[in-house]
Coordinates of C-alpha atoms in Angstrom, one line a residue:
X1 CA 90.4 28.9 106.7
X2 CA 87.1 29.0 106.8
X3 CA 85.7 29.2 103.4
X4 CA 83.1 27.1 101.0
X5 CA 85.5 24.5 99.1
X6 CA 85.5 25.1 95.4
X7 CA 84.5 28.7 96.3
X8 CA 87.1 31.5 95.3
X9 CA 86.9 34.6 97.5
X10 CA 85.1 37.8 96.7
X11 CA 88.5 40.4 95.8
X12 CA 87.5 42.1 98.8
X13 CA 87.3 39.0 100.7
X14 CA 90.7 38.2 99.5
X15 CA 92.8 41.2 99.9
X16 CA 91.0 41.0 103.6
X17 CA 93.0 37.1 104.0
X18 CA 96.0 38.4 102.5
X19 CA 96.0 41.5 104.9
X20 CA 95.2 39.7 107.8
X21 CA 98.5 36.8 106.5
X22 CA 100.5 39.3 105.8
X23 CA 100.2 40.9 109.8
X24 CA 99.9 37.7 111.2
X25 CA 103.7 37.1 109.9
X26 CA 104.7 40.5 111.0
X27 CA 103.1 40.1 114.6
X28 CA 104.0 36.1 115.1
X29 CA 107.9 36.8 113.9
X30 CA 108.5 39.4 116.9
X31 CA 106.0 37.6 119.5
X32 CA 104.7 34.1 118.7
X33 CA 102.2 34.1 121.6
X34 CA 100.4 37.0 119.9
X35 CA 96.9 36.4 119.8
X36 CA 94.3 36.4 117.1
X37 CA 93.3 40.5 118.5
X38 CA 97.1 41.5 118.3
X39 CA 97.0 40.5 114.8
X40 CA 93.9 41.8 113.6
X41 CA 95.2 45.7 114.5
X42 CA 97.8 44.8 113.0
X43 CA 95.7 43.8 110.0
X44 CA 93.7 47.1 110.4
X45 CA 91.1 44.8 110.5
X46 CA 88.2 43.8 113.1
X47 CA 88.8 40.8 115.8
X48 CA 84.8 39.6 114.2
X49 CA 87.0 39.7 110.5
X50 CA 89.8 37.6 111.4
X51 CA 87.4 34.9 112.8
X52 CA 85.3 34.9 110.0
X53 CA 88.2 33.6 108.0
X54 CA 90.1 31.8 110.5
X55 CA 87.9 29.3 112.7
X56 CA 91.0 29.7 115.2
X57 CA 94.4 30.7 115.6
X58 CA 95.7 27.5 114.7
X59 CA 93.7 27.6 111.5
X60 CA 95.8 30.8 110.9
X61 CA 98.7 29.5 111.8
X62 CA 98.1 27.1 109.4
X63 CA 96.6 29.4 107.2
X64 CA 99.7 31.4 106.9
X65 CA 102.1 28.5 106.7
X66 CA 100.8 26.9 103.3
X67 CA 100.4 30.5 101.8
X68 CA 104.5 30.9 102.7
X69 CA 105.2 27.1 101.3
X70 CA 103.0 28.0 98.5
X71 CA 105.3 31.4 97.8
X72 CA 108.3 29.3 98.3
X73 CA 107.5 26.9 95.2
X74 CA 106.5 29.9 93.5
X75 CA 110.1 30.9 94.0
X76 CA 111.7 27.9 92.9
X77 CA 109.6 27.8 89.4
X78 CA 111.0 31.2 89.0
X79 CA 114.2 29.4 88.4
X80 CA 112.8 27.0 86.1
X81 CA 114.2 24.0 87.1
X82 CA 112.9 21.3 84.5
X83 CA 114.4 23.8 81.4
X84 CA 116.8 26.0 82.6
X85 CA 120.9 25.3 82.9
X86 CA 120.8 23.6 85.7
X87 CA 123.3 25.2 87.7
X88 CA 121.5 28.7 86.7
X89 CA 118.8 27.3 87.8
X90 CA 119.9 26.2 91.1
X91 CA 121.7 29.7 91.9
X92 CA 118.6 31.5 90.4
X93 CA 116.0 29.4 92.9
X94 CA 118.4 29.3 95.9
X95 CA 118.5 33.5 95.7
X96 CA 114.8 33.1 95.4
X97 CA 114.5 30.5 98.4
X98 CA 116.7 33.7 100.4
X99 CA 114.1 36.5 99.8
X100 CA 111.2 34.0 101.0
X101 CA 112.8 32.7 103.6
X102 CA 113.9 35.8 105.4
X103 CA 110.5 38.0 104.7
X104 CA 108.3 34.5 105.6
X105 CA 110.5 33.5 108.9
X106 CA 107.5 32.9 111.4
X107 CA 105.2 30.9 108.3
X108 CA 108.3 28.9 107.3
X109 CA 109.9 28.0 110.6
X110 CA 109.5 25.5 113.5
X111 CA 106.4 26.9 115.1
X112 CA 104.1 26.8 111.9
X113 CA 104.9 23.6 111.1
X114 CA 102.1 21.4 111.8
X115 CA 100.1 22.2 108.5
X116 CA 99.5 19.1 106.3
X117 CA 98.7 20.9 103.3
X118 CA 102.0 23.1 103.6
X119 CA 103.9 20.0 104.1
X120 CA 102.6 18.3 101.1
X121 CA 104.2 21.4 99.2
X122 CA 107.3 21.0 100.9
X123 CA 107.3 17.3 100.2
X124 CA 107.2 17.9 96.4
X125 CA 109.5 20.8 96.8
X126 CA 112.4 18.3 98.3
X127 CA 111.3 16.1 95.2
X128 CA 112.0 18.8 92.9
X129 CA 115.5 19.7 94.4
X130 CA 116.9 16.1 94.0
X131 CA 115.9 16.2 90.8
X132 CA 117.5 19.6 89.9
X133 CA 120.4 18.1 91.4
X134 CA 120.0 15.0 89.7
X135 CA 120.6 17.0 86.3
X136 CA 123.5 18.5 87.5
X137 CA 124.8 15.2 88.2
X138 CA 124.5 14.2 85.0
X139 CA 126.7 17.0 84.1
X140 CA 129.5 15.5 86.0
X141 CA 129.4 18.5 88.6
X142 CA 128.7 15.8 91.4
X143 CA 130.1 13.2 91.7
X144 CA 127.8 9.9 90.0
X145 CA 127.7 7.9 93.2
X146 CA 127.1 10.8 95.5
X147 CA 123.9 10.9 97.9
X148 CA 121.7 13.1 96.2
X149 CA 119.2 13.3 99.2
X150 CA 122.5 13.6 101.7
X151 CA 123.1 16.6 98.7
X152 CA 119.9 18.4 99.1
X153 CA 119.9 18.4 103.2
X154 CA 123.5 19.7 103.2
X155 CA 122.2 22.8 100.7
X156 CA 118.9 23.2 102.8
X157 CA 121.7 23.7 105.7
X158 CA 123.6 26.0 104.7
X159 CA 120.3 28.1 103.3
X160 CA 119.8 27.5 107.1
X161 CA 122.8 28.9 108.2
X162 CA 122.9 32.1 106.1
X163 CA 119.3 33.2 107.6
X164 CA 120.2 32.2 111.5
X165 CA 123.7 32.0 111.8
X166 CA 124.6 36.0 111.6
X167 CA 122.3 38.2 113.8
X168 CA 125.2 40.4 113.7
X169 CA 124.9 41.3 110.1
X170 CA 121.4 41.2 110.2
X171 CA 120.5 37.7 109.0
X172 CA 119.9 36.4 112.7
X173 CA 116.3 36.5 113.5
X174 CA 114.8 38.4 116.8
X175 CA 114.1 34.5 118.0
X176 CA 115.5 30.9 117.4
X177 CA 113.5 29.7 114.4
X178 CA 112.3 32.5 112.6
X179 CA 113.8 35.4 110.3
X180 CA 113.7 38.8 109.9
X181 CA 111.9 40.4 106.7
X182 CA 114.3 41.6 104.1
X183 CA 117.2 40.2 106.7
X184 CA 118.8 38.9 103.2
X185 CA 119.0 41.9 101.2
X186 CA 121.8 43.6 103.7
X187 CA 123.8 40.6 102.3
X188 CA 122.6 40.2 98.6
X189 CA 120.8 36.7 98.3
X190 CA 122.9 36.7 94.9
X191 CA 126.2 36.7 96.6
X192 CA 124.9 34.3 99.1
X193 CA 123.4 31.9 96.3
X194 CA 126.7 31.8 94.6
X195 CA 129.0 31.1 97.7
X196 CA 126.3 28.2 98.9
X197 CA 125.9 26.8 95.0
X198 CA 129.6 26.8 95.4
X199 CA 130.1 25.2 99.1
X200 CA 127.5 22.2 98.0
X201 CA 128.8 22.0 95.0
X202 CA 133.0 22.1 95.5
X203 CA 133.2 22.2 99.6
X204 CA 135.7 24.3 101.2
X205 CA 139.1 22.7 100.2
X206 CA 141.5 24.0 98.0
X207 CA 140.4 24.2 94.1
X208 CA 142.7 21.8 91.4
X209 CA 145.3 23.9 90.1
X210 CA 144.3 25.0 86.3

């Protein structure tokens, strides 16, 4: 993005960047070869505006990835992690996870990955899920010598799954990699946070009697 660093943006300036995000996702998740014009009538803004911000599309690209990471670990402290019961806190951040995911599909998939600074964030997000499921560990809800990073890519999985795996429910996205906005909401991310909390958390075999 191309702004002075240690600078905030004018408000202007910054509902202008979060316009011009907030098409770019729109445009990208329906045609990824869309090019920095396509988004900025989208944007309702001017092709000169777009480029003022953005030295390139790849700067946009990367641009609009770390703002989804960032609203991603926004969405996990919403479930308080470090405080919280830790299994509400799990079922509370993986419905969260679910509403970002499906309206940030483009910014959060395969084709925005290459931002450092977004990666970072999703470095320390990983961190923060083994530790969540570190504390439930200690509550004897998995098992002490199980694989706690083996844990976390199974439950990223499965989040996985529940945004790609049923187009025909409306989860699927228009293209491999990315998700439909709101896709989640036909489904209720609640419901689907319980049944993956339960799936990491108990698998799919039968339950002990009592």
């Amino acid at each position: 993005m191309n702004r002075t660093p240690g600078r905030p943006l004018r408000a202007d300036a910054e509902r202008s960047v979060r316009a011009i995000l907030a098409a770019a996702e729109r445009v990208l998740a329906e045609h990824p070869g869309a090019t920095m014009e396509q988004i900025a009538e989208a944007a309702g803004v001017t092709r000169t505006t777009v480029h003022r911000r953005f030295a390139n599309r790849q700067a946009l690209v990367d641009a609009l990835a770390t703002e989804a990471a960032a609203k991603l670990a926004e969405a996990i402290e919403d479930g308080h992690p470090e405080t919280a019961p830790p299994l509400v806190a799990l079922h509370r951040a993986t419905a969260n996870v679910l509403r970002v995911k499906a309206a940030w599909g483009f910014a959060l998939g395969p084709a925005a990955a290459g931002s450092e600074p977004a990666a970072r964030i999703h470095e320390e997000i990983a961190r923060r899920c083994v530790e969540l499921l570190g504390r439930i560990q200690e509550q004897g809800v998995i098992a002490a010598d199980a694989d706690l990073e083996w844990v976390r890519r199974v439950y990223y999985a499965l989040i996985g799954e529940v945004l790609h795996g049923e187009p025909a429910h409306g989860c699927g996205p228009a293209t491999a990699g990315t998700a439909t906005a709101g896709t989640t909401t036909a489904l209720d991310p609640d419901a689907l946070a319980a049944r993956i909390v339960d799936t990491v958390l108990h698998g799919v075999g039968p339950r002990p009697a009592g």
